[in-house]
mmCIF file of C-alpha atoms in Angstrom:
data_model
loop_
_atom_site.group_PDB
_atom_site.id
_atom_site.type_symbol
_atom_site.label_atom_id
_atom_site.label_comp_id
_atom_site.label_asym_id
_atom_site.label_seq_id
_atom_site.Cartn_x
_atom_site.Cartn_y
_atom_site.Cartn_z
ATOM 1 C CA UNK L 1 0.000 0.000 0.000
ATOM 2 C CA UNK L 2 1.396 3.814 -0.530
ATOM 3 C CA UNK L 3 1.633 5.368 2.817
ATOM 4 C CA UNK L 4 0.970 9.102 2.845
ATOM 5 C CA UNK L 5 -1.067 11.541 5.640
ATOM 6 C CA UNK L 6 -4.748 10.657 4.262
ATOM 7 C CA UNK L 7 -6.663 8.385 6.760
ATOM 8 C CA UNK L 8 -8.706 6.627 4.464
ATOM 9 C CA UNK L 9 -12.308 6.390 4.818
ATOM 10 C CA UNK L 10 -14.835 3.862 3.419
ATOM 11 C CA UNK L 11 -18.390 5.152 3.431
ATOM 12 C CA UNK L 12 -21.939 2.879 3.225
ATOM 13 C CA UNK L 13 -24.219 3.871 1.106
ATOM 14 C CA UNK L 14 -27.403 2.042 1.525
ATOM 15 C CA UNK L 15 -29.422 3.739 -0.954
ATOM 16 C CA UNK L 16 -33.394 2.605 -0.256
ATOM 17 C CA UNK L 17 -32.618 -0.294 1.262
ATOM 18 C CA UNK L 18 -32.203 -1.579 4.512
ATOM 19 C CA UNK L 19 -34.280 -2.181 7.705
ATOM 20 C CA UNK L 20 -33.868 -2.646 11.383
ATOM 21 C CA UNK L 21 -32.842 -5.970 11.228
ATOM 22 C CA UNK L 22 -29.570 -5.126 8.692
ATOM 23 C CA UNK L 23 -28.484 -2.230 11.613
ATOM 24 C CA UNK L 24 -28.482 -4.998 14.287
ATOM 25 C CA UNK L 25 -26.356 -7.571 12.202
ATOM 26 C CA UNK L 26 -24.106 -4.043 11.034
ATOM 27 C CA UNK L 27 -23.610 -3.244 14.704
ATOM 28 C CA UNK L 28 -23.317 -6.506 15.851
ATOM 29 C CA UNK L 29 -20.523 -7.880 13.230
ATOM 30 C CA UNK L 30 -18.431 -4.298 13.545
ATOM 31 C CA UNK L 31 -18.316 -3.837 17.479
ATOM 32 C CA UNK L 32 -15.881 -6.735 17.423
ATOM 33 C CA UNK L 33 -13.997 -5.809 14.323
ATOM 34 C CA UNK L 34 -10.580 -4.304 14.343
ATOM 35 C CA UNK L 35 -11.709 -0.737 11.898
ATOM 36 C CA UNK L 36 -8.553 1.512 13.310
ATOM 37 C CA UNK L 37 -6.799 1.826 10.701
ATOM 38 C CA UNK L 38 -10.153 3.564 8.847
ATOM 39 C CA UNK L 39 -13.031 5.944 9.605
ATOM 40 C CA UNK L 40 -16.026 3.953 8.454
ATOM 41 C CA UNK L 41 -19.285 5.628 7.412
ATOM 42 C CA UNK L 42 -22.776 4.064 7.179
ATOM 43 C CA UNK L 43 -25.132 6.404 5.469
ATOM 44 C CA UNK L 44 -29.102 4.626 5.789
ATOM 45 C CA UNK L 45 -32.606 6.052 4.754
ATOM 46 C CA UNK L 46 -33.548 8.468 7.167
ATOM 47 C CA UNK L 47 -35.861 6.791 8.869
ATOM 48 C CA UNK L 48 -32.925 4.321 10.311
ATOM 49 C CA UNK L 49 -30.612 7.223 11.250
ATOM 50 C CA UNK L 50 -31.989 6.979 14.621
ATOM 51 C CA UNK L 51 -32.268 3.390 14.834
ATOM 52 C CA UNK L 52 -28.076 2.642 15.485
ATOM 53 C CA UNK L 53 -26.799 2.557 18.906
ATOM 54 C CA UNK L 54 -23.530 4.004 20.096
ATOM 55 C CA UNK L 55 -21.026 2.416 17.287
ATOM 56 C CA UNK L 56 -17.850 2.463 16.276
ATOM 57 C CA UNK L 57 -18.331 4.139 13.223
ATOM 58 C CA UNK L 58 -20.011 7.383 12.168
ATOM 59 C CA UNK L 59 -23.397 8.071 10.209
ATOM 60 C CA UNK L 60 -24.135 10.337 7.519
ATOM 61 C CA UNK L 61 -27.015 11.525 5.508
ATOM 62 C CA UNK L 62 -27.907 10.510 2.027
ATOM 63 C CA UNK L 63 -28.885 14.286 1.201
ATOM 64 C CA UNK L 64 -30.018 17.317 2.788
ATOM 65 C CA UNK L 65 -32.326 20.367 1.434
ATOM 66 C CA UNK L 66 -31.002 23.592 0.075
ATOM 67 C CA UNK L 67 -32.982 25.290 2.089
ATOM 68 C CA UNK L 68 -32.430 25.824 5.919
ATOM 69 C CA UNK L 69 -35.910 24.806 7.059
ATOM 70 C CA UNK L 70 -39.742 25.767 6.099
ATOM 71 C CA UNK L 71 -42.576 24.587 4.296
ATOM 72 C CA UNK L 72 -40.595 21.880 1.738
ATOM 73 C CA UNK L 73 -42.469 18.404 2.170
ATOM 74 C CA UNK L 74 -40.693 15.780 2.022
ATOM 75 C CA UNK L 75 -37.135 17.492 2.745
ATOM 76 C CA UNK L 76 -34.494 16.780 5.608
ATOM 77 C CA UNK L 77 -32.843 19.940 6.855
ATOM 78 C CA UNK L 78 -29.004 19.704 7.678
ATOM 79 C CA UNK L 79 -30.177 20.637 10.931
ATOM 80 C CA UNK L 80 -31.663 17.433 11.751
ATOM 81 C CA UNK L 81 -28.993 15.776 10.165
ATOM 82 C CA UNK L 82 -26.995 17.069 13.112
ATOM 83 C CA UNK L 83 -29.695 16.084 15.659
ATOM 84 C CA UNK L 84 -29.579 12.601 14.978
ATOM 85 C CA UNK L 85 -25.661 12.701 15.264
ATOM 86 C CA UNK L 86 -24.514 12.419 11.559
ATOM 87 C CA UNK L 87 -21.136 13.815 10.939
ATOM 88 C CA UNK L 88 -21.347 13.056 6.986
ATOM 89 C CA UNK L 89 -23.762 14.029 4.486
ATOM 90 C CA UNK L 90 -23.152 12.586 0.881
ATOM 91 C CA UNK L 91 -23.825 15.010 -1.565
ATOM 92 C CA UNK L 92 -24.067 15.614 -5.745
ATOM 93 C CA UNK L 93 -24.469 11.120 -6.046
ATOM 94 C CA UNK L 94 -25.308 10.927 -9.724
ATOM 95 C CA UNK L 95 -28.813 9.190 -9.014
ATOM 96 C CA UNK L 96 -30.016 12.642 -7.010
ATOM 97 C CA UNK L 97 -28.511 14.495 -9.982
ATOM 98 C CA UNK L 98 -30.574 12.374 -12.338
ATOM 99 C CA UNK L 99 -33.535 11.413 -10.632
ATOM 100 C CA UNK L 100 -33.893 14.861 -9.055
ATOM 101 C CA UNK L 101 -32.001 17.131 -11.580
ATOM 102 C CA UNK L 102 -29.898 18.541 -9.188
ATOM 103 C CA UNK L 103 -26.981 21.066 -10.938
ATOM 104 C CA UNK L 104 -23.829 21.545 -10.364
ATOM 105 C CA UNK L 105 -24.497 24.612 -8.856
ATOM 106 C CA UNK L 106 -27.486 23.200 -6.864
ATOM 107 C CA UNK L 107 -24.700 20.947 -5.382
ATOM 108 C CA UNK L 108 -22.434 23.651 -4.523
ATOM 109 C CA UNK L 109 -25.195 25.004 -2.575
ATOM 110 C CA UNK L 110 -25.572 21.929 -0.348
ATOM 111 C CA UNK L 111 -21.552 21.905 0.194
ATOM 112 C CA UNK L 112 -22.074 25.276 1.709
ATOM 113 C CA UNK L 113 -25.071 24.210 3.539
ATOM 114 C CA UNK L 114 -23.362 20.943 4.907
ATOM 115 C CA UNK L 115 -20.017 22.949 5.647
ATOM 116 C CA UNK L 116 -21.807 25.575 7.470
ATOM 117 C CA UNK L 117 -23.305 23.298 10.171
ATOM 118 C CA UNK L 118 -19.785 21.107 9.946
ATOM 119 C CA UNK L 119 -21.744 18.558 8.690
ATOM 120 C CA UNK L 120 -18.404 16.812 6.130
ATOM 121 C CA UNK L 121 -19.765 16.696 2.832
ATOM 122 C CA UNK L 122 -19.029 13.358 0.401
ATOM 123 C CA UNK L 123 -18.806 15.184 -2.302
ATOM 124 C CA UNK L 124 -19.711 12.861 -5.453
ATOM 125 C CA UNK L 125 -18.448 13.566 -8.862
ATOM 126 C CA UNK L 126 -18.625 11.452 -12.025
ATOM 127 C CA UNK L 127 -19.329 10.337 -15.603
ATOM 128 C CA UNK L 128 -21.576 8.685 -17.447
ATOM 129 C CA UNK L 129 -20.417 6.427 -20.293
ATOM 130 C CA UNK L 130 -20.931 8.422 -23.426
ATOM 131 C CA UNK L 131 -19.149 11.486 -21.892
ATOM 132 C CA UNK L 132 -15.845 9.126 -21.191
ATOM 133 C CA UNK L 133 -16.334 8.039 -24.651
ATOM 134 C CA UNK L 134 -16.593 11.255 -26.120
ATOM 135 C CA UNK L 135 -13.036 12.251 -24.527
ATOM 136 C CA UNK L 136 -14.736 14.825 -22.499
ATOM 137 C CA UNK L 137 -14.333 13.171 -19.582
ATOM 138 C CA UNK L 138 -11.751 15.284 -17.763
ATOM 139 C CA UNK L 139 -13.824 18.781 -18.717
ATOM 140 C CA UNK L 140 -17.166 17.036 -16.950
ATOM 141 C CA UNK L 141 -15.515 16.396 -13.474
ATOM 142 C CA UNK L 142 -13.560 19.646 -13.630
ATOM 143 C CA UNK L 143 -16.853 21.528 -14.247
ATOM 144 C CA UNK L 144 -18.224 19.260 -11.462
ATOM 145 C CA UNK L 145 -15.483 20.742 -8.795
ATOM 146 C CA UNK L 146 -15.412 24.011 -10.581
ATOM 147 C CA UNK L 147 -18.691 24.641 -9.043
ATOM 148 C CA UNK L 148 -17.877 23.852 -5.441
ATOM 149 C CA UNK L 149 -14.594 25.805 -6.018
ATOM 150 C CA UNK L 150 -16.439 28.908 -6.749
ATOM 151 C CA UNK L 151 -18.733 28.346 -4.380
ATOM 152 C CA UNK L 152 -17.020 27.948 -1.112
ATOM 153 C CA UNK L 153 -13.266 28.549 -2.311
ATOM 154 C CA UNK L 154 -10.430 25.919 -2.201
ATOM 155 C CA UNK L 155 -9.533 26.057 1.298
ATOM 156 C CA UNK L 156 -12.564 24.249 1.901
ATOM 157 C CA UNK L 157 -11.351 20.979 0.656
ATOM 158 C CA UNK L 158 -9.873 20.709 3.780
ATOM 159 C CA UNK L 159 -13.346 19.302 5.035
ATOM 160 C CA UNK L 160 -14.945 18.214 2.149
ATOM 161 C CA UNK L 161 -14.582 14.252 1.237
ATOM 162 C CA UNK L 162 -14.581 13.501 -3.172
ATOM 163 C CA UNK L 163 -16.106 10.656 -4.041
ATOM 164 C CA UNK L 164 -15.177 10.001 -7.574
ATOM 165 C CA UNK L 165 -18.500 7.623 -9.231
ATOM 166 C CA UNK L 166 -18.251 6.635 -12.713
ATOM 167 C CA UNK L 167 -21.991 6.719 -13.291
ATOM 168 C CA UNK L 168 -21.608 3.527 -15.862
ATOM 169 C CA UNK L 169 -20.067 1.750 -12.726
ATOM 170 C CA UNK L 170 -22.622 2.431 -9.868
ATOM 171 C CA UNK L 171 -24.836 -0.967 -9.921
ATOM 172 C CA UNK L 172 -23.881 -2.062 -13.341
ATOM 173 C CA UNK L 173 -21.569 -5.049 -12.072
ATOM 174 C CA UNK L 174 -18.874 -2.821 -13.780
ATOM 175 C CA UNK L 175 -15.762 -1.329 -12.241
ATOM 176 C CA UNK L 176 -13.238 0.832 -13.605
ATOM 177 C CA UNK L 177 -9.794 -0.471 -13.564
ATOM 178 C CA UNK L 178 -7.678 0.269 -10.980
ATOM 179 C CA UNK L 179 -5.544 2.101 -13.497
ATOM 180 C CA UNK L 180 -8.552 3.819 -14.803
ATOM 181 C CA UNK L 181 -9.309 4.839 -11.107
ATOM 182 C CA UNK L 182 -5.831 6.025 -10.402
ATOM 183 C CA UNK L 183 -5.938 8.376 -13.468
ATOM 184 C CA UNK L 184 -9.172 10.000 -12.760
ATOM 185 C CA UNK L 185 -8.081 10.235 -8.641
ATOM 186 C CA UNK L 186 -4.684 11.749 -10.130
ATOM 187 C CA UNK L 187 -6.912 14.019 -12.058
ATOM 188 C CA UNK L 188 -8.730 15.370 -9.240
ATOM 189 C CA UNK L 189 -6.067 15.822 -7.171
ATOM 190 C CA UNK L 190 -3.924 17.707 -9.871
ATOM 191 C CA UNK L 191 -7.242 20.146 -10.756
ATOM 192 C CA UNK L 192 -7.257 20.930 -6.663
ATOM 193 C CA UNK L 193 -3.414 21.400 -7.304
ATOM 194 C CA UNK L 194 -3.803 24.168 -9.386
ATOM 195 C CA UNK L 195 -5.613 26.123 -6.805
ATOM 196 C CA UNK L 196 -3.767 24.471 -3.718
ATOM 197 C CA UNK L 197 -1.264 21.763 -3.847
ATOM 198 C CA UNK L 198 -1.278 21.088 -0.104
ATOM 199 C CA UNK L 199 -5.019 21.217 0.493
ATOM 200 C CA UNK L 200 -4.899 18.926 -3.174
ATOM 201 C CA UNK L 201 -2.591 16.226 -1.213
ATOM 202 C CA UNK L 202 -4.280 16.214 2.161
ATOM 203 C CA UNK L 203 -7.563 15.890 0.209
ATOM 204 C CA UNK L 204 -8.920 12.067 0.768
ATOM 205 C CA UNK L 205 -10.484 10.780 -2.283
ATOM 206 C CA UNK L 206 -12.853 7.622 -2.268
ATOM 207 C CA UNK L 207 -13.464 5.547 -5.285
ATOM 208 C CA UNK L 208 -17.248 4.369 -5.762
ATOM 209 C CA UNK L 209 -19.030 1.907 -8.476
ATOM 210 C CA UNK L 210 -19.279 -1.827 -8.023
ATOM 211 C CA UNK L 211 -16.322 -2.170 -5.193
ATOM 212 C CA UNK L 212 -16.687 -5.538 -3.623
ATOM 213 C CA UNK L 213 -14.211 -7.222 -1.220
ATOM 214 C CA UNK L 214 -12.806 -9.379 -4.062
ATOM 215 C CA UNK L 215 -11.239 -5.951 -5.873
ATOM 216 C CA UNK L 216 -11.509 -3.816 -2.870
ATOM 217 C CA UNK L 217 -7.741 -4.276 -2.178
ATOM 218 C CA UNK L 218 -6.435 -3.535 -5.821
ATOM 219 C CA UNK L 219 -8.487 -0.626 -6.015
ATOM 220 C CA UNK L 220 -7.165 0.949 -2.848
ATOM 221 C CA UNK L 221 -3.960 0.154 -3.541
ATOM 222 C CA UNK L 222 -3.942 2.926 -6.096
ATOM 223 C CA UNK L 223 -1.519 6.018 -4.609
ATOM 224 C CA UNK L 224 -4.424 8.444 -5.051
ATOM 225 C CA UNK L 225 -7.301 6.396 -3.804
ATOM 226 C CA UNK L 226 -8.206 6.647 -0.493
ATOM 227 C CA UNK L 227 -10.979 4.177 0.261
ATOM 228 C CA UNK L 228 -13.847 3.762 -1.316
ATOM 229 C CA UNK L 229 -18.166 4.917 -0.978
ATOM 230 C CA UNK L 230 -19.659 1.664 -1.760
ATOM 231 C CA UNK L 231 -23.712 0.691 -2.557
ATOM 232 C CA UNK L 232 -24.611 -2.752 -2.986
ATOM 233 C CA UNK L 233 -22.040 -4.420 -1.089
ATOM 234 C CA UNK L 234 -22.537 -2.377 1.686
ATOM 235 C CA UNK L 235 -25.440 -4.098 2.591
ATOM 236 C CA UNK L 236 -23.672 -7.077 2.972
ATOM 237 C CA UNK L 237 -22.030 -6.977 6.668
ATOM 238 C CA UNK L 238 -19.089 -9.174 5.905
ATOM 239 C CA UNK L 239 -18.448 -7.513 2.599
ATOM 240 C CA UNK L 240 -18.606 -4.265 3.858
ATOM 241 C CA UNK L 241 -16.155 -5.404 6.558
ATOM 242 C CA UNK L 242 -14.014 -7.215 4.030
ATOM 243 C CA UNK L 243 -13.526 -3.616 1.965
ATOM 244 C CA UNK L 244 -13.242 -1.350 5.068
ATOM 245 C CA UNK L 245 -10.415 -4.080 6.232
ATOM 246 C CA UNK L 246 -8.508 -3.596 2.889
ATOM 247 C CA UNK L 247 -8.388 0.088 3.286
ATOM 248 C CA UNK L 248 -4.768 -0.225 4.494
ATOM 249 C CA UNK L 249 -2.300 2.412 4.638
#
């Protein structure tokens, strides 16, 4: 593995799935598991955010609202977030940006919002297929942390997690290569660069899109990957345990 000053982090991302019973096998399995050498994140549906006991690993929110509070049905405010102990909020995943047509700069917004209430944001950027095709695949993530630049400036980074998605990865049963990872994650971290290039190396930067615990070890073992924000498999107890184990430094 590469050493370097980023304590890697692997973040859960149960999507709309999940239920009371899952939380109890979650706790269970990790209160006797060894996770030191990581900060783990399990981010449920909101309604489970208050099911988890005390743990030894931190939640996070799937989203929160733009707005502070009000009349928005059907919202969470970052606010509550806090309330129910979350210390992560993932942000800009590529399903809220297509199910929900959330912008770039509709993202930004939320960064603020999260960063504002020290709330740490998992930031998710990422392609679809036919832009990485296209060879514009570089011009689509820097517009994607362009935004978040402008928005709250680069010293930010400092608290704000990237989660790097290819969107033709996330439940597909496709993965990008490790070497494909590493060049995108080397990417990142040389567009933060130009800006900053000691907030770009401190920055930890997950890889997410089909990681399981079979390639969880390759794929970490990438000098500018820094753990990993993982879906289906993190429903799974011993699978998610199996990837947050191989997120050695």
């Amino acid at each position: 593995m590469q050493t370097n000053n980023r304590r890697p982090i692997v973040a859960g991302n149960w999507k709309m799935n999940g239920n009371l019973a899952l939380i109890k096998q979650v706790e269970k399995l990790f209160s006797n598991a060894d996770i030191s050498h990581v900060d783990v994140v399990v981010c449920p549906p909101f309604p489970y955010l208050g099911g988890f006991n005390d743990s030894n690993f931190a939640l996070g929110g799937q989203n929160i609202s733009h707005f502070e509070s009000g009349a928005h049905t059907g919202e969470t405010a970052v606010s509550m977030l806090k309330e129910m102990n979350c210390q992560y909020v993932i942000l800009g995943h590529s399903e809220r940006r297509a199910d929900n047509n959330e912008s770039n700069e509709l993202v930004a917004d939320k960064v603020e919002l999260a960063l504002a209430h020290k709330l740490i944001p998992l930031f998710c950027i990422g392609e679809p297929e036919d832009i990485r095709e296209s060879g514009q695949l570089f011009d689509f993530i820097g517009a994607q942390i362009d935004a978040v630049i402008n928005k709250v400036g680069i010293a930010a980074f400092n608290d704000i997690v990237i989660a790097y998605e290819p969107i033709w990865a996330i439940g597909t049963g496709k993965t990008a290569s490790p070497e494909q990872a590493q060049e995108v994650h080397a990417f990142i971290r040389q567009h933060l660069a130009k800006q900053d290039s000691n907030i770009a190396n401190q920055c930890v930067i997950l890889y997410g899109g089909s990681v399981k615990g079979s390639n969880a070890v390759e794929l970490f073992s990438q000098p500018d990957v820094d753990g990993g924000l993982i879906g289906g498999a993190s429903l799974n107890p011993e699978d998610f345990l199996s990837i947050c184990l191989a997120a050695k430094r």
